[in-house]
mmCIF file of N, CA and C in Angstrom:
data_model
loop_
_atom_site.group_PDB
_atom_site.id
_atom_site.type_symbol
_atom_site.label_atom_id
_atom_site.label_comp_id
_atom_site.label_asym_id
_atom_site.label_seq_id
_atom_site.Cartn_x
_atom_site.Cartn_y
_atom_site.Cartn_z
ATOM 1 N N ASP A 1 -156.903 95.862 29.119
ATOM 2 C CA ASP A 1 -157.525 95.098 28.053
ATOM 3 C C ASP A 1 -158.296 93.926 28.650
ATOM 4 N N LEU A 2 -159.340 93.518 27.971
ATOM 5 C CA LEU A 2 -160.180 92.412 28.413
ATOM 6 C C LEU A 2 -160.306 91.423 27.267
ATOM 7 N N PHE A 3 -159.830 90.194 27.470
ATOM 8 C CA PHE A 3 -159.890 89.154 26.452
ATOM 9 C C PHE A 3 -160.949 88.148 26.878
ATOM 10 N N LEU A 4 -161.983 88.011 26.067
ATOM 11 C CA LEU A 4 -163.093 87.112 26.373
ATOM 12 C C LEU A 4 -163.117 85.960 25.377
ATOM 13 N N VAL A 5 -163.263 84.747 25.900
ATOM 14 C CA VAL A 5 -163.418 83.580 25.043
ATOM 15 C C VAL A 5 -164.816 83.036 25.298
ATOM 16 N N GLY A 6 -165.632 83.042 24.265
ATOM 17 C CA GLY A 6 -167.005 82.569 24.410
ATOM 18 C C GLY A 6 -167.870 83.077 23.291
ATOM 19 N N THR A 7 -169.170 83.047 23.522
ATOM 20 C CA THR A 7 -170.118 83.437 22.486
ATOM 21 C C THR A 7 -170.820 84.750 22.815
ATOM 22 N N VAL A 8 -170.256 85.528 23.706
ATOM 23 C CA VAL A 8 -170.846 86.797 24.116
ATOM 24 C C VAL A 8 -170.762 87.814 22.976
ATOM 25 N N LYS A 9 -171.763 88.665 22.896
ATOM 26 C CA LYS A 9 -171.783 89.755 21.918
ATOM 27 C C LYS A 9 -171.388 91.048 22.627
ATOM 28 N N LEU A 10 -170.541 91.836 21.992
ATOM 29 C CA LEU A 10 -170.091 93.088 22.605
ATOM 30 C C LEU A 10 -171.244 94.024 22.920
ATOM 31 N N ALA A 11 -172.269 94.028 22.093
ATOM 32 C CA ALA A 11 -173.411 94.912 22.352
ATOM 33 C C ALA A 11 -174.029 94.604 23.715
ATOM 34 N N GLY A 12 -174.025 93.343 24.103
ATOM 35 C CA GLY A 12 -174.578 92.956 25.390
ATOM 36 C C GLY A 12 -173.709 93.358 26.566
ATOM 37 N N LEU A 13 -172.465 93.697 26.292
ATOM 38 C CA LEU A 13 -171.525 94.093 27.346
ATOM 39 C C LEU A 13 -171.298 95.594 27.421
ATOM 40 N N ALA A 14 -171.860 96.336 26.491
ATOM 41 C CA ALA A 14 -171.547 97.762 26.366
ATOM 42 C C ALA A 14 -171.735 98.520 27.676
ATOM 43 N N ASP A 15 -172.871 98.341 28.333
ATOM 44 C CA ASP A 15 -173.112 99.073 29.585
ATOM 45 C C ASP A 15 -172.126 98.673 30.670
ATOM 46 N N ALA A 16 -171.885 97.383 30.817
ATOM 47 C CA ALA A 16 -170.957 96.907 31.844
ATOM 48 C C ALA A 16 -169.538 97.408 31.571
ATOM 49 N N LEU A 17 -169.128 97.425 30.316
ATOM 50 C CA LEU A 17 -167.789 97.911 29.978
ATOM 51 C C LEU A 17 -167.667 99.410 30.238
ATOM 52 N N ARG A 18 -168.719 100.151 29.954
ATOM 53 C CA ARG A 18 -168.714 101.591 30.212
ATOM 54 C C ARG A 18 -168.589 101.860 31.715
ATOM 55 N N VAL A 19 -169.382 101.149 32.519
ATOM 56 C CA VAL A 19 -169.329 101.323 33.979
ATOM 57 C C VAL A 19 -167.958 100.932 34.511
ATOM 58 N N ALA A 20 -167.421 99.823 34.030
ATOM 59 C CA ALA A 20 -166.087 99.394 34.474
ATOM 60 C C ALA A 20 -165.045 100.446 34.124
ATOM 61 N N GLY A 21 -165.133 100.990 32.917
ATOM 62 C CA GLY A 21 -164.199 102.033 32.512
ATOM 63 C C GLY A 21 -164.287 103.272 33.376
ATOM 64 N N GLU A 22 -165.517 103.643 33.754
ATOM 65 C CA GLU A 22 -165.695 104.803 34.635
ATOM 66 C C GLU A 22 -165.081 104.540 36.011
ATOM 67 N N ARG A 23 -165.273 103.350 36.524
ATOM 68 C CA ARG A 23 -164.713 103.011 37.846
ATOM 69 C C ARG A 23 -163.192 102.921 37.819
ATOM 70 N N LEU A 24 -162.654 102.408 36.727
ATOM 71 C CA LEU A 24 -161.205 102.263 36.609
ATOM 72 C C LEU A 24 -160.517 103.552 36.159
ATOM 73 N N LEU A 25 -161.321 104.504 35.708
ATOM 74 C CA LEU A 25 -160.808 105.765 35.171
ATOM 75 C C LEU A 25 -159.931 105.546 33.948
ATOM 76 N N ARG A 26 -160.299 104.535 33.188
ATOM 77 C CA ARG A 26 -159.595 104.239 31.934
ATOM 78 C C ARG A 26 -160.497 103.362 31.079
ATOM 79 N N PRO A 27 -160.319 103.393 29.786
ATOM 80 C CA PRO A 27 -161.183 102.575 28.926
ATOM 81 C C PRO A 27 -160.886 101.084 29.086
ATOM 82 N N VAL A 28 -161.921 100.290 28.924
ATOM 83 C CA VAL A 28 -161.776 98.832 28.898
ATOM 84 C C VAL A 28 -161.872 98.426 27.434
ATOM 85 N N ASN A 29 -160.814 97.844 26.929
ATOM 86 C CA ASN A 29 -160.743 97.459 25.517
ATOM 87 C C ASN A 29 -160.967 95.962 25.378
ATOM 88 N N PRO A 30 -162.181 95.550 24.972
ATOM 89 C CA PRO A 30 -162.477 94.120 24.891
ATOM 90 C C PRO A 30 -162.071 93.504 23.551
ATOM 91 N N VAL A 31 -161.672 92.252 23.626
ATOM 92 C CA VAL A 31 -161.448 91.403 22.454
ATOM 93 C C VAL A 31 -162.235 90.134 22.730
ATOM 94 N N VAL A 32 -163.114 89.755 21.808
ATOM 95 C CA VAL A 32 -163.939 88.559 21.988
ATOM 96 C C VAL A 32 -163.610 87.560 20.888
ATOM 97 N N ARG A 33 -163.352 86.328 21.288
ATOM 98 C CA ARG A 33 -163.114 85.237 20.343
ATOM 99 C C ARG A 33 -163.883 84.014 20.812
ATOM 100 N N SER A 34 -164.407 83.246 19.888
ATOM 101 C CA SER A 34 -165.038 81.978 20.238
ATOM 102 C C SER A 34 -163.933 80.967 20.521
ATOM 103 N N PRO A 35 -164.247 79.885 21.226
ATOM 104 C CA PRO A 35 -163.219 78.854 21.439
ATOM 105 C C PRO A 35 -162.635 78.344 20.123
ATOM 106 N N GLU A 36 -163.465 78.220 19.100
ATOM 107 C CA GLU A 36 -162.971 77.748 17.800
ATOM 108 C C GLU A 36 -162.013 78.759 17.176
ATOM 109 N N GLU A 37 -162.354 80.048 17.277
ATOM 110 C CA GLU A 37 -161.459 81.086 16.758
ATOM 111 C C GLU A 37 -160.137 81.077 17.508
ATOM 112 N N LEU A 38 -160.198 80.924 18.823
ATOM 113 C CA LEU A 38 -158.981 80.881 19.629
ATOM 114 C C LEU A 38 -158.082 79.738 19.178
ATOM 115 N N ARG A 39 -158.655 78.544 19.021
ATOM 116 C CA ARG A 39 -157.861 77.384 18.570
ATOM 117 C C ARG A 39 -157.265 77.630 17.189
ATOM 118 N N ASN A 40 -158.064 78.171 16.283
ATOM 119 C CA ASN A 40 -157.582 78.430 14.928
ATOM 120 C C ASN A 40 -156.446 79.449 14.938
ATOM 121 N N LEU A 41 -156.611 80.529 15.693
ATOM 122 C CA LEU A 41 -155.559 81.536 15.769
ATOM 123 C C LEU A 41 -154.285 80.964 16.389
ATOM 124 N N TYR A 42 -154.441 80.122 17.395
ATOM 125 C CA TYR A 42 -153.285 79.473 18.014
ATOM 126 C C TYR A 42 -152.590 78.551 17.001
ATOM 127 N N ASP A 43 -153.389 77.721 16.342
ATOM 128 C CA ASP A 43 -152.829 76.754 15.395
ATOM 129 C C ASP A 43 -152.140 77.413 14.208
ATOM 130 N N THR A 44 -152.606 78.600 13.821
ATOM 131 C CA THR A 44 -151.996 79.294 12.687
ATOM 132 C C THR A 44 -150.866 80.227 13.105
ATOM 133 N N GLY A 45 -150.529 80.222 14.398
ATOM 134 C CA GLY A 45 -149.367 80.967 14.874
ATOM 135 C C GLY A 45 -149.596 82.450 15.109
ATOM 136 N N SER A 46 -150.819 82.854 15.410
ATOM 137 C CA SER A 46 -151.108 84.268 15.655
ATOM 138 C C SER A 46 -150.190 84.822 16.746
ATOM 139 N N PRO A 47 -149.368 85.822 16.412
ATOM 140 C CA PRO A 47 -148.488 86.403 17.435
ATOM 141 C C PRO A 47 -149.268 86.963 18.621
ATOM 142 N N PHE A 48 -150.425 87.589 18.371
ATOM 143 C CA PHE A 48 -151.228 88.147 19.451
ATOM 144 C C PHE A 48 -151.673 87.055 20.417
ATOM 145 N N ILE A 49 -152.212 85.961 19.900
ATOM 146 C CA ILE A 49 -152.713 84.878 20.759
ATOM 147 C C ILE A 49 -151.568 84.244 21.536
ATOM 148 N N HIS A 50 -150.444 84.021 20.889
ATOM 149 C CA HIS A 50 -149.302 83.424 21.591
ATOM 150 C C HIS A 50 -148.774 84.358 22.681
ATOM 151 N N GLU A 51 -148.799 85.664 22.425
ATOM 152 C CA GLU A 51 -148.376 86.625 23.458
ATOM 153 C C GLU A 51 -149.355 86.605 24.632
ATOM 154 N N VAL A 52 -150.647 86.555 24.345
ATOM 155 C CA VAL A 52 -151.650 86.490 25.410
ATOM 156 C C VAL A 52 -151.444 85.233 26.253
ATOM 157 N N LEU A 53 -151.226 84.100 25.605
ATOM 158 C CA LEU A 53 -151.068 82.840 26.327
ATOM 159 C C LEU A 53 -149.811 82.816 27.183
ATOM 160 N N ARG A 54 -148.743 83.470 26.733
ATOM 161 C CA ARG A 54 -147.494 83.493 27.496
ATOM 162 C C ARG A 54 -147.497 84.552 28.594
ATOM 163 N N GLY A 55 -148.287 85.586 28.422
ATOM 164 C CA GLY A 55 -148.233 86.728 29.322
ATOM 165 C C GLY A 55 -149.000 86.552 30.624
ATOM 166 N N ARG A 56 -148.914 87.572 31.457
ATOM 167 C CA ARG A 56 -149.617 87.605 32.747
ATOM 168 C C ARG A 56 -151.096 87.808 32.494
ATOM 169 N N LYS A 57 -151.917 87.052 33.219
ATOM 170 C CA LYS A 57 -153.359 87.130 33.057
ATOM 171 C C LYS A 57 -154.037 87.135 34.413
ATOM 172 N N GLU A 58 -155.162 87.805 34.497
ATOM 173 C CA GLU A 58 -156.046 87.754 35.651
ATOM 174 C C GLU A 58 -157.350 87.157 35.141
ATOM 175 N N PHE A 59 -157.764 86.042 35.701
ATOM 176 C CA PHE A 59 -158.969 85.365 35.234
ATOM 177 C C PHE A 59 -160.176 85.810 36.056
ATOM 178 N N LEU A 60 -161.252 86.163 35.375
ATOM 179 C CA LEU A 60 -162.503 86.502 36.043
ATOM 180 C C LEU A 60 -163.360 85.258 36.214
ATOM 181 N N ILE A 61 -163.357 84.410 35.215
ATOM 182 C CA ILE A 61 -164.068 83.123 35.242
ATOM 183 C C ILE A 61 -163.141 82.106 34.588
ATOM 184 N N GLY A 62 -163.059 80.923 35.144
ATOM 185 C CA GLY A 62 -162.156 79.913 34.596
ATOM 186 C C GLY A 62 -160.744 80.176 35.069
ATOM 187 N N GLY A 63 -159.801 79.539 34.421
ATOM 188 C CA GLY A 63 -158.416 79.689 34.835
ATOM 189 C C GLY A 63 -157.462 79.205 33.766
ATOM 190 N N GLU A 64 -156.203 79.140 34.154
ATOM 191 C CA GLU A 64 -155.139 78.756 33.231
ATOM 192 C C GLU A 64 -155.390 77.387 32.594
ATOM 193 N N ASN A 65 -155.861 76.417 33.391
ATOM 194 C CA ASN A 65 -156.079 75.077 32.851
ATOM 195 C C ASN A 65 -157.175 75.055 31.791
ATOM 196 N N GLU A 66 -158.254 75.808 32.023
ATOM 197 C CA GLU A 66 -159.334 75.857 31.026
ATOM 198 C C GLU A 66 -158.860 76.515 29.735
ATOM 199 N N LEU A 67 -158.087 77.580 29.875
ATOM 200 C CA LEU A 67 -157.559 78.256 28.696
ATOM 201 C C LEU A 67 -156.607 77.343 27.934
ATOM 202 N N ALA A 68 -155.719 76.677 28.654
ATOM 203 C CA ALA A 68 -154.774 75.765 28.011
ATOM 204 C C ALA A 68 -155.494 74.623 27.312
ATOM 205 N N ALA A 69 -156.554 74.119 27.935
ATOM 206 C CA ALA A 69 -157.313 73.027 27.321
ATOM 207 C C ALA A 69 -157.933 73.467 25.997
ATOM 208 N N MET A 70 -158.279 74.732 25.891
ATOM 209 C CA MET A 70 -158.864 75.225 24.639
ATOM 210 C C MET A 70 -157.882 75.172 23.489
ATOM 211 N N VAL A 71 -156.617 75.294 23.777
ATOM 212 C CA VAL A 71 -155.614 75.246 22.708
ATOM 213 C C VAL A 71 -154.807 73.945 22.764
ATOM 214 N N ARG A 72 -155.268 73.016 23.621
ATOM 215 C CA ARG A 72 -154.676 71.679 23.714
ATOM 216 C C ARG A 72 -153.195 71.705 24.075
ATOM 217 N N GLU A 73 -152.820 72.618 24.953
ATOM 218 C CA GLU A 73 -151.424 72.690 25.366
ATOM 219 C C GLU A 73 -151.354 73.293 26.760
ATOM 220 N N ARG A 74 -150.453 72.803 27.561
ATOM 221 C CA ARG A 74 -150.194 73.397 28.877
ATOM 222 C C ARG A 74 -149.461 74.701 28.647
ATOM 223 N N VAL A 75 -149.963 75.778 29.211
ATOM 224 C CA VAL A 75 -149.347 77.090 29.045
ATOM 225 C C VAL A 75 -148.703 77.475 30.365
ATOM 226 N N ASP A 76 -147.403 77.655 30.360
ATOM 227 C CA ASP A 76 -146.687 78.055 31.562
ATOM 228 C C ASP A 76 -146.668 79.569 31.651
ATOM 229 N N THR A 77 -147.001 80.102 32.807
ATOM 230 C CA THR A 77 -146.992 81.539 32.998
ATOM 231 C C THR A 77 -145.679 81.949 33.637
ATOM 232 N N PRO A 78 -145.166 83.137 33.290
ATOM 233 C CA PRO A 78 -143.920 83.599 33.895
ATOM 234 C C PRO A 78 -144.112 83.907 35.367
ATOM 235 N N ALA A 79 -143.043 83.795 36.123
ATOM 236 C CA ALA A 79 -143.086 84.067 37.575
ATOM 237 C C ALA A 79 -143.228 85.543 37.842
#
């Protein structure tokens, strides 16, 4: 799965996601949220967002601190 925070449109990523899926030999399932949507989902207790924040992540751009700053909380990752 690929979780993107920003203003990107999926249509603009279609070719890159298809190529990535071919290389990985599995589909790439994207989820795109704006920073405002992410904060709102966090503030309203979205189980999906809280699971993403607690779970293991691999960052392509940015990192844990940038993600935590978006939801105004330090997010501790499991060992």
